[in-house]
PDB file of C-alpha atoms in Angstrom:
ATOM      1  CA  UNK A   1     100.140  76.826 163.733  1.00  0.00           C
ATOM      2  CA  UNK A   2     104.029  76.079 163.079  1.00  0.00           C
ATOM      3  CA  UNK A   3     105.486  78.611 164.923  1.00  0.00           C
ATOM      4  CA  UNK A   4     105.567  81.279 167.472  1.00  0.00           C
ATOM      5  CA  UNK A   5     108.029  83.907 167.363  1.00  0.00           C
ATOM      6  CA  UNK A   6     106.986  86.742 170.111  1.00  0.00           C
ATOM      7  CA  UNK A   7     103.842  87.559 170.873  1.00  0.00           C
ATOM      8  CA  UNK A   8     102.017  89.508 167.699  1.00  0.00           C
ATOM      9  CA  UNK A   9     104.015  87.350 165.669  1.00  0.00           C
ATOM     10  CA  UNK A  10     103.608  83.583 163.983  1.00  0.00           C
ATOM     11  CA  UNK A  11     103.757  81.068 161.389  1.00  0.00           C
ATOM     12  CA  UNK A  12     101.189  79.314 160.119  1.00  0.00           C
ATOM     13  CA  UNK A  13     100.859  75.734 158.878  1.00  0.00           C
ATOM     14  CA  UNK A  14     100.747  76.374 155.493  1.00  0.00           C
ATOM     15  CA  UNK A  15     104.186  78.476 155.795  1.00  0.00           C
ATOM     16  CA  UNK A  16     103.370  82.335 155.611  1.00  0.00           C
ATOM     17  CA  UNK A  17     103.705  84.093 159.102  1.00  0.00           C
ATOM     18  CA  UNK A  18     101.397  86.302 160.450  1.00  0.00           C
ATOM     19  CA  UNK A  19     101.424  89.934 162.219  1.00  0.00           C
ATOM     20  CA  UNK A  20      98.534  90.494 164.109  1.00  0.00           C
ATOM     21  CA  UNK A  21      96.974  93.571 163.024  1.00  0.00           C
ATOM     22  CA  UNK A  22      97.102  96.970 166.108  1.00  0.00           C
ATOM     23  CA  UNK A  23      98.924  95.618 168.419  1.00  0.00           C
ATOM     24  CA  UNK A  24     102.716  95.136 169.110  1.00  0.00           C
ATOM     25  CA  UNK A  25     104.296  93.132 171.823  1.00  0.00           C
ATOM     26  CA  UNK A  26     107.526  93.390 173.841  1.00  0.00           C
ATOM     27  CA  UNK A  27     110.606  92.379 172.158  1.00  0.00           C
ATOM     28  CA  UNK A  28     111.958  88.628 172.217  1.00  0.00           C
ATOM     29  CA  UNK A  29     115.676  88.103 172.513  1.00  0.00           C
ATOM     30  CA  UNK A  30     117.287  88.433 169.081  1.00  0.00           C
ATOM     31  CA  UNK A  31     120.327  89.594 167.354  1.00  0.00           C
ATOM     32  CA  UNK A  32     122.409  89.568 170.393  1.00  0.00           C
ATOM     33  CA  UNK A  33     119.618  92.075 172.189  1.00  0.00           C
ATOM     34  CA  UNK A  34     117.992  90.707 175.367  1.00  0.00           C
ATOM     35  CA  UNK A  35     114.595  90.246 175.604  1.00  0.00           C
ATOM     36  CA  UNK A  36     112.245  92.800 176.832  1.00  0.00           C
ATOM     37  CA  UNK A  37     110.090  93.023 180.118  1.00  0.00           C
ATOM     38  CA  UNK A  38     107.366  90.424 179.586  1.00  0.00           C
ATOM     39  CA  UNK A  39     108.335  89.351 175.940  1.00  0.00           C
ATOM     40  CA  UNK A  40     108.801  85.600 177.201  1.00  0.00           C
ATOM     41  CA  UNK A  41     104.796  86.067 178.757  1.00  0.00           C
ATOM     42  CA  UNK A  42     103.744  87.405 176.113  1.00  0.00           C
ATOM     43  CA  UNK A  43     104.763  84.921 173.491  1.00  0.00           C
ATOM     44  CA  UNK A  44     103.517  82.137 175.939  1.00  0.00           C
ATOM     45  CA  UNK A  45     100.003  83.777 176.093  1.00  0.00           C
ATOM     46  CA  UNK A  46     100.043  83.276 172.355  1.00  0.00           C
ATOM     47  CA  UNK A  47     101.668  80.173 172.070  1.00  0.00           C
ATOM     48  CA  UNK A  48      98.598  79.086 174.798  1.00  0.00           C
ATOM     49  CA  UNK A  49      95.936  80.708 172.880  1.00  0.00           C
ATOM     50  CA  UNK A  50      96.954  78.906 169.170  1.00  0.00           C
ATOM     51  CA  UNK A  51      98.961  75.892 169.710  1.00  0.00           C
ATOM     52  CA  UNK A  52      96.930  72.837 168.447  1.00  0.00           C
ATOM     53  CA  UNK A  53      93.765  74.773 167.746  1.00  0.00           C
ATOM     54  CA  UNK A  54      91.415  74.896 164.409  1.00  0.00           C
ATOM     55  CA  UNK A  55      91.626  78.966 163.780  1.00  0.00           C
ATOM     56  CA  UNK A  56      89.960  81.098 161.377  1.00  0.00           C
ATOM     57  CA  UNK A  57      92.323  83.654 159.878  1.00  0.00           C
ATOM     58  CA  UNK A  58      91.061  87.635 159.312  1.00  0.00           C
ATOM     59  CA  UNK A  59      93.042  89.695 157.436  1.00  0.00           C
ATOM     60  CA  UNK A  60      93.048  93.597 158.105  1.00  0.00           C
ATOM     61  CA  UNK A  61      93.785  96.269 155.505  1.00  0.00           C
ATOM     62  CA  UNK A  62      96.597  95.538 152.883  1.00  0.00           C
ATOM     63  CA  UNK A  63      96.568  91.998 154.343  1.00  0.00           C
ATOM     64  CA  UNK A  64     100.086  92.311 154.471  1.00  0.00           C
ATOM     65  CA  UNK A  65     102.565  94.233 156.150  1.00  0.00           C
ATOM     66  CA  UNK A  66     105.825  96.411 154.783  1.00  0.00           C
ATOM     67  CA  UNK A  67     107.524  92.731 155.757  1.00  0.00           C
ATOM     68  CA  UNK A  68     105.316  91.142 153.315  1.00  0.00           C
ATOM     69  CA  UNK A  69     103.750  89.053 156.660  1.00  0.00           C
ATOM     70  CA  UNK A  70     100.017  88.791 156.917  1.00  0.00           C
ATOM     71  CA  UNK A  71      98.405  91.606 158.378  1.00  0.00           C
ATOM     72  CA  UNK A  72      95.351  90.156 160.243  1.00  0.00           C
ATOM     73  CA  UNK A  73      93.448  88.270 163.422  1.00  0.00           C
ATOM     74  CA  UNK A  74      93.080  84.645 164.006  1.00  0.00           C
ATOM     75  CA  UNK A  75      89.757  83.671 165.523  1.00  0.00           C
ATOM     76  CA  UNK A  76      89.223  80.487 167.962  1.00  0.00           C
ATOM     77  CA  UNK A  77      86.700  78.069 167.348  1.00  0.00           C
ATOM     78  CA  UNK A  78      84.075  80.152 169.981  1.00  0.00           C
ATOM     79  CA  UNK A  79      84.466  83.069 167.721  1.00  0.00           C
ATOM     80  CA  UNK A  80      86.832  85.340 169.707  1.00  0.00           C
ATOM     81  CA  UNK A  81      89.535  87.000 168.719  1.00  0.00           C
ATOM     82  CA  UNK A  82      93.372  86.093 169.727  1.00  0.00           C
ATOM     83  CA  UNK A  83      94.394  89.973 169.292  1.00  0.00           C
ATOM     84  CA  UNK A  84      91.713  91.055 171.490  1.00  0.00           C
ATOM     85  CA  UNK A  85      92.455  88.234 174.412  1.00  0.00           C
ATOM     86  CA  UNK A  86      95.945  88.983 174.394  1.00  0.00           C
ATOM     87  CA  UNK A  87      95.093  92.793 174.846  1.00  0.00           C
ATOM     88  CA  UNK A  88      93.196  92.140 177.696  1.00  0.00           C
ATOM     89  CA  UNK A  89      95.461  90.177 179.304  1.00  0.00           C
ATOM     90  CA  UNK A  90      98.046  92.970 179.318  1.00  0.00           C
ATOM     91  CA  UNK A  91     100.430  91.321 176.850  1.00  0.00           C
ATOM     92  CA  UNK A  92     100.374  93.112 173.808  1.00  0.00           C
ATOM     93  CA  UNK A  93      99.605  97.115 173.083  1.00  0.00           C
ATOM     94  CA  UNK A  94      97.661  99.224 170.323  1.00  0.00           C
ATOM     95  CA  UNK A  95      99.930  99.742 167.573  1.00  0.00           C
ATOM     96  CA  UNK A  96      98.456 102.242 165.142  1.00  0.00           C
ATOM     97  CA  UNK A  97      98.501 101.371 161.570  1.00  0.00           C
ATOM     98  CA  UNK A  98      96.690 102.781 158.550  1.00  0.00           C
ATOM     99  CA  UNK A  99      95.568  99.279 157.742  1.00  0.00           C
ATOM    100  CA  UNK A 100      93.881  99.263 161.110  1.00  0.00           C
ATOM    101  CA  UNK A 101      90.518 101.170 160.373  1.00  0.00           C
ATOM    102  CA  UNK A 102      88.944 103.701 163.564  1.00  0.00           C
ATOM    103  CA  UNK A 103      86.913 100.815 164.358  1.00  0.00           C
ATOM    104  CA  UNK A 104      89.145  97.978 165.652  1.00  0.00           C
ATOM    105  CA  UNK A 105      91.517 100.725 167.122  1.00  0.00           C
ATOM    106  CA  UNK A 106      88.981 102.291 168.984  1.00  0.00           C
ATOM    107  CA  UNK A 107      87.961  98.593 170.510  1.00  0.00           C
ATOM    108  CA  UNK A 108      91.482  97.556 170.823  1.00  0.00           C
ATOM    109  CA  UNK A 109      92.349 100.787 172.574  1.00  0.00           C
ATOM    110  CA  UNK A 110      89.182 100.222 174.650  1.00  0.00           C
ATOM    111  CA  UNK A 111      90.728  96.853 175.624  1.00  0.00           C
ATOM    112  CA  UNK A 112      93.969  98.500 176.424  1.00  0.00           C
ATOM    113  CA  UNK A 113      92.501 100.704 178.893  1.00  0.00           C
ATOM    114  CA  UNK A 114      90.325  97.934 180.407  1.00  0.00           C
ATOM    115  CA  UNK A 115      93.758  95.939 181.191  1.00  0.00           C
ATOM    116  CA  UNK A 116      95.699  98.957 181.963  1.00  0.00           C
ATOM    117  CA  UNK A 117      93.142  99.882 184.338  1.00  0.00           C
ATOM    118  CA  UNK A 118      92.281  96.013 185.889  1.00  0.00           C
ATOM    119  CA  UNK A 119      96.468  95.513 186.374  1.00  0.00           C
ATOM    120  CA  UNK A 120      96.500  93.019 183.798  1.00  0.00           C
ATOM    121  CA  UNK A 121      99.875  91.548 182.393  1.00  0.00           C
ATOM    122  CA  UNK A 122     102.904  94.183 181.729  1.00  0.00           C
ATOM    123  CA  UNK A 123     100.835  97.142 183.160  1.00  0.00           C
ATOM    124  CA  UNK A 124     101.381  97.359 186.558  1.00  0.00           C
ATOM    125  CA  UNK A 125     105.098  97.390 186.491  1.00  0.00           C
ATOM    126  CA  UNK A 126     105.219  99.587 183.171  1.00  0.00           C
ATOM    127  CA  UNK A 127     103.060 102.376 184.820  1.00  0.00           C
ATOM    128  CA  UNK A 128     104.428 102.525 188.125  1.00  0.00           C
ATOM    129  CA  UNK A 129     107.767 103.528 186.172  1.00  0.00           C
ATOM    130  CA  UNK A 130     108.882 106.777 187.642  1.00  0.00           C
ATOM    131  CA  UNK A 131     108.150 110.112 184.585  1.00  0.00           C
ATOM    132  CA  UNK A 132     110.343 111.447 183.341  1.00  0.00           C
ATOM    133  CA  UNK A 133     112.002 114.958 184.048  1.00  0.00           C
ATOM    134  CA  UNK A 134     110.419 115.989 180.699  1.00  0.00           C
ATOM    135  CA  UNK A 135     107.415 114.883 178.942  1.00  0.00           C
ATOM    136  CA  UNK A 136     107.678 112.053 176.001  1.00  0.00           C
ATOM    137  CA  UNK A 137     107.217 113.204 172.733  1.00  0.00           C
ATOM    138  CA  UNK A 138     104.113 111.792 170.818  1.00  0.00           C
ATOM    139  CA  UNK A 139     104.017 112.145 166.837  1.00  0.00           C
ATOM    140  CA  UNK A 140      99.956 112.667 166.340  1.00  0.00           C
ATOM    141  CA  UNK A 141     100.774 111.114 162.596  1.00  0.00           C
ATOM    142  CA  UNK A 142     102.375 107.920 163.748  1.00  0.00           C
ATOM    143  CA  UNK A 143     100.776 107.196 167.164  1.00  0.00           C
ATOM    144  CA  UNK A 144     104.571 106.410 168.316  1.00  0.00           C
ATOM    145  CA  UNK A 145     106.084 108.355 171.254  1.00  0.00           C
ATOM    146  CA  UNK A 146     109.602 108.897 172.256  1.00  0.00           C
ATOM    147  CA  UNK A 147     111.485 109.664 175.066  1.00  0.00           C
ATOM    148  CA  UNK A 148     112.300 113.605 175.925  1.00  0.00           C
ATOM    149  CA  UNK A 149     115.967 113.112 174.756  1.00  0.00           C
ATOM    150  CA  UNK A 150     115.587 111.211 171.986  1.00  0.00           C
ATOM    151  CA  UNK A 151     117.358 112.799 168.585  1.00  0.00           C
ATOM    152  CA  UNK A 152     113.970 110.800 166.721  1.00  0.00           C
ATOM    153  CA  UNK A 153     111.807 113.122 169.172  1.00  0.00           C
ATOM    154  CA  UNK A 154     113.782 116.051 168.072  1.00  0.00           C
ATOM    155  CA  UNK A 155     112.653 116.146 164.366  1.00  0.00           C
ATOM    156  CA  UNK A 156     108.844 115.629 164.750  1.00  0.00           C
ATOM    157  CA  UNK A 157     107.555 118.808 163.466  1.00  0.00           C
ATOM    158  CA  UNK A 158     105.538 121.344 165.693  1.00  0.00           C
ATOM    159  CA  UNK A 159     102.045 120.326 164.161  1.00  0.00           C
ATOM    160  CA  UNK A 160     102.508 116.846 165.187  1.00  0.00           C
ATOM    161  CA  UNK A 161     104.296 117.286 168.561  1.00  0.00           C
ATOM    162  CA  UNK A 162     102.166 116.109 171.394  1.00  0.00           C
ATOM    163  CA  UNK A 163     103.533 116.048 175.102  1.00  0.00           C
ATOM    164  CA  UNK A 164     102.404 113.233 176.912  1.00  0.00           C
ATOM    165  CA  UNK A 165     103.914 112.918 180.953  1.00  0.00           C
ATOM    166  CA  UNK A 166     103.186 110.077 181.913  1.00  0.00           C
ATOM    167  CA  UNK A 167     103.700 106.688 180.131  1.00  0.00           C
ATOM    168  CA  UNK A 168      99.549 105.702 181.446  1.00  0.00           C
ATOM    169  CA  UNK A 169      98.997 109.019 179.291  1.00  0.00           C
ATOM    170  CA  UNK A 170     100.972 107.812 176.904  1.00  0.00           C
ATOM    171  CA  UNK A 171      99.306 104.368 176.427  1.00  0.00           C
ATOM    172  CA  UNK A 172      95.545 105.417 177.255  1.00  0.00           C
ATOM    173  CA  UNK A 173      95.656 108.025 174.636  1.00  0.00           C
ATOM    174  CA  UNK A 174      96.776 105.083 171.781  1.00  0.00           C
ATOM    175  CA  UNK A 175     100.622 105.804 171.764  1.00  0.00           C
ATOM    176  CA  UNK A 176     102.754 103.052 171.419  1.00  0.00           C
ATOM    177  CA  UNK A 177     106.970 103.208 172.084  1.00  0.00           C
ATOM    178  CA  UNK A 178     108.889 104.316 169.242  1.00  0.00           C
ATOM    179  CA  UNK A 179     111.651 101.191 168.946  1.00  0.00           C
ATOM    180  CA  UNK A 180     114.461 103.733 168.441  1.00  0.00           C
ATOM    181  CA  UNK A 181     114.387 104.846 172.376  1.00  0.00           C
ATOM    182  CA  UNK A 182     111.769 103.332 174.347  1.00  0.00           C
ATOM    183  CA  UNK A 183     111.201 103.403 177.621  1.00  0.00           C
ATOM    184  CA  UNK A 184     110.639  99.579 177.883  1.00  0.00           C
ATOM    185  CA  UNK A 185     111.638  98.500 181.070  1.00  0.00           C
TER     186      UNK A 185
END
């Protein structure tokens, strides 16, 4: 391991970097943006998890992502799986893909709830977040959701519209913030 840039994303020693498959993580500072709630945590879980350790790499799907990054899992030396430790330690989120089959999305999202409901990492302050007046607006196709006055939650068509009032609902049912206007604290 070279580098770690936030935490779902790294390079590795030989030079390529590396998107962990499912999951997304808050936002580092870049681009003149401040960082997100618990992106500094979160990038220090994985930092903890990889730095100066033998890994296996997995790759999911494609193997690669529409940023031509790997598309995968790295796997410690006792056999488990960096995605699914950071998901249980409440520092990254499901992040539905098509690359991601049912299988590892139903385990991830299994994880997710586990952490959600233990208080682990970013949950307890992201879910005692007051609701909104209105629900958010999930897109069934995408698995993103968006805020009630967002002009993205606006054109999501009637067959995919899915109201979700609470950002626990939200999560637990395997939505993950739209970028465009999330709720991030």
């Amino acid at each position: 391991m070279v580098a770690v840039y936030d935490g779902d994303t790294c390079r590795l020693a030989d030079g390529r970097t590396l998107r962990l498959a499912g999951v997304d993580a808050p936002e580092t500072a870049h681009e003149g943006r401040p960082a997100q709630y618990f992106a500094d945590q979160a990038k220090a879980a994985l930092e903890g998890l990889v730095r100066g350790v033998p890994l296996r790499f997995v790759g999911v799907g494609s193997g690669q992502d529409r940023f031509g990054r790997l598309l995968g899992d790295l796997v410690l030396p006792d056999g488990r799986s960096v995605t699914e430790i950071l998901l249980s330690m409440g520092c990254v989120f499901v992040f539905w893909h098509q690359d991601v089959g049912p299988t590892i999305f139903d385990r991830q999202l299994a994880l997710q709830r586990r952490a959600m409901a233990s208080g682990q990492g970013v949950w307890p302050r992201l879910l005692s977040l007051p609701p909104p007046a209105a629900p958010y607006v999930g897109n069934a196709s995408s698995h993103r959701f968006h805020g009630p006055g967002c002009p993205d939650a606006a054109r999501i068509g009637r067959r995919n519209r899915v109201a979700l009032p609470t950002l626990g609902e939200a999560f637990d049912q395997g939505y993950a913030p739209a970028r465009e206007c999330t709720p991030w604290p």
